[in-house]
Amino acid sequence: MATLIGTMILALALPAWAGITYVGLVRARRGDELPQPELPRPPRTAARKAAWIAAFAYLAGGALHLYGLSYMPFLFPEDACYFKAGTKVHPDHSSALPVSLVCRGTEIVPWWVNPGLLVLAVAAVGATVASVVLAVGRRRAG
């Protein structure tokens, strides 16, 4: 029975007490009125939306490039082929852009990394240009 009463106190009484205390603190800070709702923000402009898309594309492209670079041989080239392909040999070819690691004639980097980088790069540059054009056009019009 004590566990049930304790659970009821935790489930009902403590959240109610916390809410009452919060409203009291807000009233004390702002005077004696109830908290006022915030006014709605103005809608985002097309230029700002394009800038957010560009920022996301740049960030995703950087993350994808870092993922692709995780396949590259840095200090010990033979270890890159050993850990990724299972053969203890030096890579035949490796490059950072386009991301490529070839061990014994087999490409180790997944096939989708370079096309993904291309799509994200085009999206990032396109969204950046669109954002600038929209911002300049809005400034001239207004």
Coordinates of C-alpha atoms in Angstrom, one line a residue:
M1 CA 0.0 0.0 0.0
A2 CA 2.9 2.4 0.8
T3 CA 4.3 1.8 -2.7
L4 CA 1.0 2.7 -4.3
I5 CA 0.7 5.9 -2.3
G6 CA 4.3 6.8 -3.1
T7 CA 3.7 6.2 -6.8
M8 CA 0.6 8.4 -6.7
I9 CA 2.6 11.2 -5.1
L10 CA 5.3 10.9 -7.7
A11 CA 2.9 10.6 -10.6
L12 CA 0.3 13.3 -9.6
A13 CA 1.5 15.6 -6.8
L14 CA 5.1 16.3 -7.9
P15 CA 4.2 17.4 -11.5
A16 CA 1.3 19.6 -10.2
W17 CA 3.6 21.2 -7.6
A18 CA 6.3 21.8 -10.2
G19 CA 3.7 23.5 -12.5
I20 CA 2.3 25.7 -9.7
T21 CA 5.8 26.7 -8.7
Y22 CA 6.8 27.6 -12.3
V23 CA 3.7 29.7 -12.8
G24 CA 4.4 31.5 -9.5
L25 CA 8.0 32.2 -10.5
V26 CA 6.9 33.6 -13.9
R27 CA 4.3 35.8 -12.2
A28 CA 6.9 37.0 -9.7
R29 CA 9.4 37.8 -12.5
R30 CA 6.9 39.7 -14.7
G31 CA 4.7 41.3 -12.1
D32 CA 1.3 39.7 -11.2
E33 CA 0.1 38.9 -14.7
L34 CA -0.1 35.6 -16.5
P35 CA 2.6 34.8 -19.1
Q36 CA 1.8 36.3 -22.5
P37 CA 2.1 34.2 -25.6
E38 CA 4.9 35.1 -27.9
L39 CA 4.0 36.8 -31.1
P40 CA 4.3 34.7 -34.2
R41 CA 7.6 35.2 -36.1
P42 CA 7.5 36.5 -39.6
P43 CA 7.6 33.8 -42.2
R44 CA 11.0 32.8 -43.6
T45 CA 11.9 34.2 -46.9
A46 CA 12.9 32.1 -49.9
A47 CA 16.5 33.3 -49.6
R48 CA 16.7 32.1 -46.0
K49 CA 15.3 28.7 -46.9
A50 CA 17.8 28.4 -49.7
A51 CA 20.6 29.3 -47.3
W52 CA 19.5 26.6 -44.9
I53 CA 19.4 24.1 -47.7
A54 CA 22.9 25.1 -48.8
A55 CA 24.2 24.8 -45.2
F56 CA 22.7 21.4 -44.9
A57 CA 24.2 20.3 -48.2
Y58 CA 27.6 21.6 -47.2
L59 CA 27.5 19.8 -43.9
A60 CA 26.2 16.5 -45.4
G61 CA 28.9 16.7 -48.1
G62 CA 31.6 17.2 -45.6
A63 CA 30.4 14.3 -43.5
L64 CA 30.2 12.1 -46.6
H65 CA 33.7 13.1 -47.6
L66 CA 35.0 12.3 -44.2
Y67 CA 33.4 8.9 -44.4
G68 CA 35.0 8.3 -47.7
L69 CA 38.4 9.4 -46.3
S70 CA 38.1 6.8 -43.6
Y71 CA 39.0 4.3 -46.3
M72 CA 42.2 6.1 -47.2
P73 CA 45.7 4.9 -46.2
F74 CA 47.4 7.5 -44.0
L75 CA 50.3 6.3 -41.9
F76 CA 50.4 2.6 -42.8
P77 CA 49.2 2.0 -46.4
E78 CA 49.3 -1.8 -46.2
D79 CA 47.0 -1.7 -43.2
A80 CA 44.3 0.1 -45.2
C81 CA 44.0 -2.8 -47.6
Y82 CA 44.3 -5.3 -44.7
F83 CA 41.5 -3.8 -42.7
K84 CA 39.2 -3.0 -45.6
A85 CA 39.8 -5.9 -48.0
G86 CA 41.6 -8.5 -46.0
T87 CA 44.9 -8.5 -47.9
K88 CA 48.2 -7.2 -46.5
V89 CA 49.4 -5.4 -49.6
H90 CA 50.1 -1.8 -50.6
P91 CA 47.2 -0.1 -52.4
D92 CA 47.4 0.0 -56.1
H93 CA 45.9 3.5 -56.2
S94 CA 44.3 5.9 -53.8
S95 CA 43.0 9.4 -54.1
A96 CA 41.0 11.8 -51.9
L97 CA 38.9 13.4 -54.7
P98 CA 37.3 11.4 -56.2
V99 CA 37.5 9.1 -53.2
S100 CA 39.2 5.9 -54.3
L101 CA 41.2 3.1 -52.8
V102 CA 42.1 0.2 -55.1
C103 CA 43.6 -3.0 -53.6
R104 CA 44.6 -5.8 -56.0
G105 CA 42.4 -4.3 -58.7
T106 CA 39.3 -4.0 -56.5
E107 CA 37.8 -0.7 -55.6
I108 CA 37.3 -0.7 -51.8
V109 CA 35.4 2.6 -51.3
P110 CA 31.6 2.0 -51.7
W111 CA 30.2 2.9 -55.1
W112 CA 27.7 5.5 -53.8
V113 CA 30.2 7.8 -52.1
N114 CA 31.4 9.8 -55.2
P115 CA 28.0 10.2 -56.8
G116 CA 26.7 11.3 -53.4
L117 CA 29.5 13.9 -53.1
L118 CA 28.6 15.2 -56.6
V119 CA 24.9 15.5 -55.9
L120 CA 25.6 17.3 -52.6
A121 CA 28.2 19.6 -54.1
V122 CA 25.8 20.6 -56.9
A123 CA 22.9 21.1 -54.4
A124 CA 25.1 23.2 -52.1
V125 CA 26.4 25.5 -54.9
G126 CA 23.0 25.8 -56.5
A127 CA 21.3 26.7 -53.2
T128 CA 24.0 29.2 -52.4
V129 CA 23.6 30.9 -55.7
A130 CA 19.8 30.9 -55.4
S131 CA 20.0 32.3 -51.9
V132 CA 22.3 35.2 -53.0
V133 CA 20.1 35.9 -56.1
L134 CA 16.9 35.9 -54.0
A135 CA 18.4 38.1 -51.3
V136 CA 19.7 40.7 -53.8
G137 CA 16.4 40.7 -55.7
R138 CA 14.4 41.2 -52.6
R139 CA 16.7 44.0 -51.5
R140 CA 16.4 45.8 -54.8
A141 CA 12.6 45.4 -54.9
G142 CA 12.2 46.5 -51.3

